[in-house]
Short mmCIF file of C-alpha atoms in Angstrom, two decimals:
data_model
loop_
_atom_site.label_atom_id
_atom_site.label_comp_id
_atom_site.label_asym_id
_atom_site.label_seq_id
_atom_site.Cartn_x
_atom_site.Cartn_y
_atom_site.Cartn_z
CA UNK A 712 45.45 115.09 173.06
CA UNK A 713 43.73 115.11 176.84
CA UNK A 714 46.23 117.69 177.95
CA UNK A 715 44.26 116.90 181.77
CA UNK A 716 45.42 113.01 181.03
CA UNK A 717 48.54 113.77 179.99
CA UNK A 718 49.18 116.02 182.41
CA UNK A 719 47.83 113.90 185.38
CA UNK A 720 49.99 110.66 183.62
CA UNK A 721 53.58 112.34 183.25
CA UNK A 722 53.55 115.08 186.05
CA UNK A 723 55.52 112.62 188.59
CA UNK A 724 58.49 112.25 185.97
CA UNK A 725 58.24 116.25 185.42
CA UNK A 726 58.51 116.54 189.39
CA UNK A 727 61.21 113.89 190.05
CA UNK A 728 63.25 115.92 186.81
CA UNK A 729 62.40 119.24 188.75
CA UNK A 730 64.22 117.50 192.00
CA UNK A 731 67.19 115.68 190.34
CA UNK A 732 68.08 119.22 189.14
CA UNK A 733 67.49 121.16 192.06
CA UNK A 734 70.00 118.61 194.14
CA UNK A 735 72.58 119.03 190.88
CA UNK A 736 75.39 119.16 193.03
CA UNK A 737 74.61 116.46 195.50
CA UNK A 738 73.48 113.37 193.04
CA UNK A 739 74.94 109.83 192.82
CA UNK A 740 76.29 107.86 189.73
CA UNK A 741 72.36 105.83 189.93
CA UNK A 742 70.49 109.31 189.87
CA UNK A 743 72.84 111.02 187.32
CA UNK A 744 71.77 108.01 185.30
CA UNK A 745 67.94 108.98 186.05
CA UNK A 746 68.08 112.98 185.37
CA UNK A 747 69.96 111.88 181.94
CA UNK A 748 67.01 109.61 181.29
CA UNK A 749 64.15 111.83 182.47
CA UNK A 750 65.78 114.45 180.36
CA UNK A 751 65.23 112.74 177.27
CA UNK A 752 61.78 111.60 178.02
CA UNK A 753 60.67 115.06 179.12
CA UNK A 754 62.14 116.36 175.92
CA UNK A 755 59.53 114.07 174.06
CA UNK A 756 56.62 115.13 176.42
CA UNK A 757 58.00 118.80 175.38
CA UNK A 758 57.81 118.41 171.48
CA UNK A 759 54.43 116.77 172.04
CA UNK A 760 52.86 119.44 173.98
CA UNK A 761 54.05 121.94 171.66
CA UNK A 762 52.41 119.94 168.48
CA UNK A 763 49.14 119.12 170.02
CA UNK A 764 48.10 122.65 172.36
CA UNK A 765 48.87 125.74 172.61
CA UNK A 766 48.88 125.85 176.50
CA UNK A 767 51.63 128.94 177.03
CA UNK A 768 51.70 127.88 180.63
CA UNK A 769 52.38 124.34 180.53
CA UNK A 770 54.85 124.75 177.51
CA UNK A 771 56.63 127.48 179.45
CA UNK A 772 57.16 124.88 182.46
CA UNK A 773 58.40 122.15 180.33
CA UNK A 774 60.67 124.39 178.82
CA UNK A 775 62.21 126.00 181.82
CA UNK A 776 62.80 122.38 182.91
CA UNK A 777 64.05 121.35 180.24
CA UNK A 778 66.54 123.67 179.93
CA UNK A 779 67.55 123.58 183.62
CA UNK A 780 68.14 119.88 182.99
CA UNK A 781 70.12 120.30 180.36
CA UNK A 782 72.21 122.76 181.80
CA UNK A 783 72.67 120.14 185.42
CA UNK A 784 73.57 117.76 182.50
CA UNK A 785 76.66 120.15 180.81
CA UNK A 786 77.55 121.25 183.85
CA UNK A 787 79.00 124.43 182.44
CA UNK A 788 78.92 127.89 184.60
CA UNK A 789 76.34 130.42 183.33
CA UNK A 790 78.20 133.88 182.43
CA UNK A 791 77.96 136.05 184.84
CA UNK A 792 76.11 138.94 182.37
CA UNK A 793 73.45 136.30 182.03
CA UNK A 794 72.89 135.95 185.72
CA UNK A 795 72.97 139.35 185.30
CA UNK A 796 69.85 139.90 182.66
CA UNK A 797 67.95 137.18 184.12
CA UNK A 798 67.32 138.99 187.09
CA UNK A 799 66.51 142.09 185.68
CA UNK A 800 64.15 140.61 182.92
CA UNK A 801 62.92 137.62 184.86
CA UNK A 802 63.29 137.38 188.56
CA UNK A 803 62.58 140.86 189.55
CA UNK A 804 59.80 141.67 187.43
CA UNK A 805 58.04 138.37 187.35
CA UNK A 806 57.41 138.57 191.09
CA UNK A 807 56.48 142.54 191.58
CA UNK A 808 54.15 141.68 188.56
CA UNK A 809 52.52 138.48 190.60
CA UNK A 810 52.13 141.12 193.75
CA UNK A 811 50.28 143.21 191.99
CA UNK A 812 46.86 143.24 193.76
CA UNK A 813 48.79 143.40 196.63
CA UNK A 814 50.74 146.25 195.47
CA UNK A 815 47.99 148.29 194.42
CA UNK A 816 46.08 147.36 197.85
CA UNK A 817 49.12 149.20 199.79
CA UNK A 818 48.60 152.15 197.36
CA UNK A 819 45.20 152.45 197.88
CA UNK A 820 45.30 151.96 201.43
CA UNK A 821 47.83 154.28 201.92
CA UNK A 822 46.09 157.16 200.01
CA UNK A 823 43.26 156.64 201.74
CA UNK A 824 44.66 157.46 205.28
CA UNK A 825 46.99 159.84 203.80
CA UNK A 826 43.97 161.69 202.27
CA UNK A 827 41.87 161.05 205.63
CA UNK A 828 44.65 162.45 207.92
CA UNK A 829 45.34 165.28 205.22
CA UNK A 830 41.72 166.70 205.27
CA UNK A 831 41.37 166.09 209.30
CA UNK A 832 44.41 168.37 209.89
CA UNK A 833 43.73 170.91 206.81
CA UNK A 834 40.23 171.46 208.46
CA UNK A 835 41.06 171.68 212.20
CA UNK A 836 42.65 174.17 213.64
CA UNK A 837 42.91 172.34 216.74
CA UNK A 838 44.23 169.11 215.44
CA UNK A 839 46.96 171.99 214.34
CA UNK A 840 47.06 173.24 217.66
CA UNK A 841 48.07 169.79 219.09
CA UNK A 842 50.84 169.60 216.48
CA UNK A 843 53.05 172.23 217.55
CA UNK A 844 52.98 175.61 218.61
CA UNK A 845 52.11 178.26 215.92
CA UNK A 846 55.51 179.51 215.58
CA UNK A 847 57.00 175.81 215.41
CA UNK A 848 54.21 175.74 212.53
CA UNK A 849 55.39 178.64 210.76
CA UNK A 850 59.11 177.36 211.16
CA UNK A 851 58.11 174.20 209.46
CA UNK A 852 55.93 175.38 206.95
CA UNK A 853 57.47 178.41 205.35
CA UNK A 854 61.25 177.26 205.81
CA UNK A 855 62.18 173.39 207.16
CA UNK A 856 59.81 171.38 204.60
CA UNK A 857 61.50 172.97 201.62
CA UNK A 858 65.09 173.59 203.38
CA UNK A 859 65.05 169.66 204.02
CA UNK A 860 66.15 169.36 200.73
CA UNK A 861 68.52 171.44 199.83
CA UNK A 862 70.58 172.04 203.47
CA UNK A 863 72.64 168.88 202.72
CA UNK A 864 75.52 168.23 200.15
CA UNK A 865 73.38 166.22 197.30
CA UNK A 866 75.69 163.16 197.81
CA UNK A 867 75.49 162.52 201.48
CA UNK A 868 71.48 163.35 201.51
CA UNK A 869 71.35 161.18 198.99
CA UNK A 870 72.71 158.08 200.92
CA UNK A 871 71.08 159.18 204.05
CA UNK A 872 67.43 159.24 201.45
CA UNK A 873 68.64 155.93 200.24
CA UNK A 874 69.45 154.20 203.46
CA UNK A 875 66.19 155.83 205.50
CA UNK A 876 63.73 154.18 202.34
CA UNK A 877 66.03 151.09 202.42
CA UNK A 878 65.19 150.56 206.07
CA UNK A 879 61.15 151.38 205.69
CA UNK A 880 61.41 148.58 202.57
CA UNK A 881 63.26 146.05 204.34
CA UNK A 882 60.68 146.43 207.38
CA UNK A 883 58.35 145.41 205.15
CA UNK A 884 60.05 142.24 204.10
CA UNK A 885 61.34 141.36 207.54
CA UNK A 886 57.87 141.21 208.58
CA UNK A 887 56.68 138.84 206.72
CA UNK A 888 58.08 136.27 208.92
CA UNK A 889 55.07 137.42 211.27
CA UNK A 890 52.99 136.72 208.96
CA UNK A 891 52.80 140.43 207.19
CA UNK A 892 50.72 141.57 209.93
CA UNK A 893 53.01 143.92 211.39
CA UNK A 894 53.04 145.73 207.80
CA UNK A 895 50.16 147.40 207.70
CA UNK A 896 50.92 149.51 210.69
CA UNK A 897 54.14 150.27 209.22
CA UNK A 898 52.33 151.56 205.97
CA UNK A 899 49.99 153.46 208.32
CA UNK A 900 52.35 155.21 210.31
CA UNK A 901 54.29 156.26 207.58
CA UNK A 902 50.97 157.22 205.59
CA UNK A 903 49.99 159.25 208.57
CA UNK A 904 53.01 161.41 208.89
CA UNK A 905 52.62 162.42 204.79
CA UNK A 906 49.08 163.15 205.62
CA UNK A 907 50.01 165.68 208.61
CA UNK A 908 52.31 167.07 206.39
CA UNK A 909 50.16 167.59 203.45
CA UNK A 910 47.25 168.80 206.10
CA UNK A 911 49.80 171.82 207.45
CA UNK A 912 51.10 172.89 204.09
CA UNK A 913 47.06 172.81 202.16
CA UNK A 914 45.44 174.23 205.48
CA UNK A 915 48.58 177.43 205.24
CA UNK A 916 47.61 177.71 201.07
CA UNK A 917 51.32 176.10 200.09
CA UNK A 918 49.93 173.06 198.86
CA UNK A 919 51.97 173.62 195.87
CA UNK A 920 55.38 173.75 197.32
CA UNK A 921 54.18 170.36 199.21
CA UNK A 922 53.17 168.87 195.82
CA UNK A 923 55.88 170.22 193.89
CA UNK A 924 59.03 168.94 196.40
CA UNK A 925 57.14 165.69 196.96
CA UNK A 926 55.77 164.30 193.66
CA UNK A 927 59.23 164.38 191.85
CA UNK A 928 61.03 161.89 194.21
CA UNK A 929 57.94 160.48 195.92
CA UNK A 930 56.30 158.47 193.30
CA UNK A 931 58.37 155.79 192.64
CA UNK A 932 59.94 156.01 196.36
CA UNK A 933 56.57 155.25 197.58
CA UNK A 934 56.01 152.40 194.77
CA UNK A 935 58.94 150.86 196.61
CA UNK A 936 57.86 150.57 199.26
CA UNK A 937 54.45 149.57 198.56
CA UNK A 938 56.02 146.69 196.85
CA UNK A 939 58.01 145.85 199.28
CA UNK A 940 54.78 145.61 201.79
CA UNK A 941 52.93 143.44 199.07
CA UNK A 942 55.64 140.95 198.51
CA UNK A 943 55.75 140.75 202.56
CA UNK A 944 52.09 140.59 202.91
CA UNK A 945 51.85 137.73 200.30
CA UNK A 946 54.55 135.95 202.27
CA UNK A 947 53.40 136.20 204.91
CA UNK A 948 49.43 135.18 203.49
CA UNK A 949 51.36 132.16 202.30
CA UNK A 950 51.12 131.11 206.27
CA UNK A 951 47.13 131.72 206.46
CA UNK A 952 46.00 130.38 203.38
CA UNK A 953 48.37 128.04 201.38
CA UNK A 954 45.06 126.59 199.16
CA UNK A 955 45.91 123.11 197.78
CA UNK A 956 49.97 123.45 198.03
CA UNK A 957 51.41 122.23 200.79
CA UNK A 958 51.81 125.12 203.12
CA UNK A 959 55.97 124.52 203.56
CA UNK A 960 56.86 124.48 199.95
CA UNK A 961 54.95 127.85 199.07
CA UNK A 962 56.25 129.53 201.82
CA UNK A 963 60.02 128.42 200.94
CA UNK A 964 59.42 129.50 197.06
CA UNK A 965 57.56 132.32 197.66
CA UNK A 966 60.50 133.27 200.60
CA UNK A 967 63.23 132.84 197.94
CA UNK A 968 61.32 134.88 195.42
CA UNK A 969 61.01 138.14 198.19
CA UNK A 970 64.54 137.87 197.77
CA UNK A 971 64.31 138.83 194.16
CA UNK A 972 62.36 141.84 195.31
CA UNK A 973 64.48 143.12 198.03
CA UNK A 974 68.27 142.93 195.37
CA UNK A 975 65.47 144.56 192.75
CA UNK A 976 64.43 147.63 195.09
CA UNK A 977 67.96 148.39 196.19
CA UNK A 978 68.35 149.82 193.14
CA UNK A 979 65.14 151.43 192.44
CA UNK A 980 65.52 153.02 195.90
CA UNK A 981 68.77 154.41 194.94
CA UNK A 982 66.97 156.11 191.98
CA UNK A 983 64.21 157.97 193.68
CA UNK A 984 67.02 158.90 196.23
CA UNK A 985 69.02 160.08 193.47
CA UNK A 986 66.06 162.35 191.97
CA UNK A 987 65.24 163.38 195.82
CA UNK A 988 68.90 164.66 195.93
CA UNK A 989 69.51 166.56 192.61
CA UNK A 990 65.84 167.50 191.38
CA UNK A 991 63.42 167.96 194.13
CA UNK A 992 65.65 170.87 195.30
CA UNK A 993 66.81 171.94 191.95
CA UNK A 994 66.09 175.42 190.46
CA UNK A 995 63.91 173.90 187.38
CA UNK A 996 60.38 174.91 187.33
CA UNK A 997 58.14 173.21 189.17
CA UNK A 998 56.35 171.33 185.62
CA UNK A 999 59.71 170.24 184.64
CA UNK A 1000 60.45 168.30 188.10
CA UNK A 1001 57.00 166.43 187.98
CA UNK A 1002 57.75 165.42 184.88
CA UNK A 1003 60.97 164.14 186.14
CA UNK A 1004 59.28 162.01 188.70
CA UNK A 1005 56.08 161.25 186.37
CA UNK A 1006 58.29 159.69 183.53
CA UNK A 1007 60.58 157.62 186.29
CA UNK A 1008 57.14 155.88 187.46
CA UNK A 1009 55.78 155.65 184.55
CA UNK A 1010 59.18 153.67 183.25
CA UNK A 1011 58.97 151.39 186.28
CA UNK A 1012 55.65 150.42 185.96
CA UNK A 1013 56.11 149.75 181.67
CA UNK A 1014 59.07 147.90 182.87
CA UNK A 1015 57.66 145.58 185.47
CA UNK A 1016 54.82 145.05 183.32
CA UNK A 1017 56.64 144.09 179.60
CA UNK A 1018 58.87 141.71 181.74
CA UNK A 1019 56.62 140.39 184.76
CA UNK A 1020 54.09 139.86 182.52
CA UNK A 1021 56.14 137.82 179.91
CA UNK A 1022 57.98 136.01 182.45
CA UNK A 1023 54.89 135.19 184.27
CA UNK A 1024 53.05 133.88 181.18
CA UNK A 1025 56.51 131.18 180.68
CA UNK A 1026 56.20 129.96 184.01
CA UNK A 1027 58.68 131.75 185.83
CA UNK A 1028 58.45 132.29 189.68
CA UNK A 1029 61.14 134.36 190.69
CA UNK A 1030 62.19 131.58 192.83
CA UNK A 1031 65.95 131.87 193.22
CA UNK A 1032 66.29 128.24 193.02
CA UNK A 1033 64.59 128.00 190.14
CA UNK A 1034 67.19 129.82 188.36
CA UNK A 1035 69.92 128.01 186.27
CA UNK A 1036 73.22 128.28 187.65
CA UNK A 1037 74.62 126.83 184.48
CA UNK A 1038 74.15 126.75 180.72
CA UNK A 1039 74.42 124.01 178.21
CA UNK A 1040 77.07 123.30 175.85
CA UNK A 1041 75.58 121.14 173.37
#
């Protein structure tokens, strides 16, 4: 089989299939007719793919059609625990996976002017100087950086964590209808302000108590973050450069996708506001609270991965339109 001719021969069935189901709810007796007739030739295009190539992607795409049609056919309300998985194992991971080179472009950029900022205030006493006063430096250094943690009741600094992170994400992905641009200097600013602190704490020799009430929480709080800033920036790219799709359609699928981010980060936020709560200010040693935040990143990242890769190799978007409302019966 010419799997480029067959392709190129069936593709505007596969796209009026894709439509009759998206507009489910809204179809008359003529197009009901259609999507039950598209669904069985599709179907046949299905089994034939599968017997002559072993193209994952286009046999992933046929499939989520197919079973999307089938379920607009049946009619039958998904469970709600299977709306539930889906968007843990599908949605959410399949589009932080697809940001990645954006993701790990707001990591590296914001190490690098962390770093920069770090070294600029570690090595210049006057840069110090302009900070504050040296007894406002000694306040901040040898009691309110560690204090910060630890002066509130773990629940309510907790939510205020949670909502302050929440806010810095959803920046992120607000901008994006700007284009993104606007997120950069929001990754910047917030870069800058762990680099001054990082500078006072290494340039007074506690660059230990800065690492060790930082890394815990701070790892996967700033992985948030930096994928909320991809998915925005990719959004908002969406606008510049659209390649050979027209430029309204990405935008709108890419759009509903960031949406799958922002539900996903709510909770991750919550986590690394949870650890910033009960184990950055914890009595366990030092070792044993890295590890803490080391293993929660590391967990994150294995999980995006396993399921953002696998969904991503079916087809999936993360496009919550995409996503089956309903399940078959048959």
């Amino acid at each position: 089989m010419d799997v480029d001719a067959f392709v190129l021969a069936h593709s505007p069935a596969w796209n009026r299939l894709e439509e009759l189901t998206k507009r489910r709810r809204n179809l008359t007796g003529a197009e009901i007719d259609e999507l039950v007739d598209l669904y069985q030739r599709v179907s046949t295009h299905l089994s034939m793919v599968r017997s002559a190539t072993t193209d994952a992607v286009l046999v992933g795409r046929l499939s989520g059609l197919i079973a999307r049609a089938r379920a607009a056919i049946t009619g039958e309300r998904a469970p709600l625990g299977s709306e539930f998985l889906r968007f843990w194992t599908v949605s959410f991971p399949v589009v932080a996976y697809d940001c990645r080179r954006w993701w790990l472009g707001s990591a590296l950029g914001f190490l690098f002017v962390a770093l920069l900022v770090g070294f600029w205030v570690a090595g210049s006493p006057e840069v110090r100087a302009a900070i504050g006063t040296p007894a406002e430096l000694e306040q901040l250094i040898n009691h309110d950086f560690a204090s910060y943690y630890s002066e509130n009741p773990a629940g309510s600094f907790a939510l205020r964590v949670w909502v302050n992170n929440a806010w810095v994400a959803a920046q992120c992905i607000v901008f994006a209808i700007l284009a993104g641009l606007p997120i950069p200097w929001v990754l910047f600013q917030n870069a800058a302000n762990v680099g001054v602190s990082g500078g006072l704490m290494f340039g007074a020799g506690k660059g230990d108590v800065f690492l060790g009430l930082l890394t815990p929480h701070g790892l996967l709080e700033l992985t948030a973050v930096f994928l909320a800033a991809a998915a925005g920036m990719r959004l908002g790219w969406s606008v510049i450069s659209p390649g050979d799709r027209p430029r309204g359609q990405l935008l709108a699928e890419r759009g509903r996708a960031v949406m799958s981010v922002a539900g996903g980060l709510v909770v991750v936020l919550l986590i690394s506001g949870l650890i910033e709560a009960l184990v950055t200010p914890s009595p366990l040693p030092t070792w044993a609270r890295i590890t803490v935040g080391v293993t929660a990143e590391i967990a994150f990242l294995a999980y995006v991965f396993h399921f953002g890769a696998k969904a991503s190799r079916a087809g999936e978007t993360g496009d919550i339109d995409d996503a089956p409302d309903v399940v078959p019966t048959a």
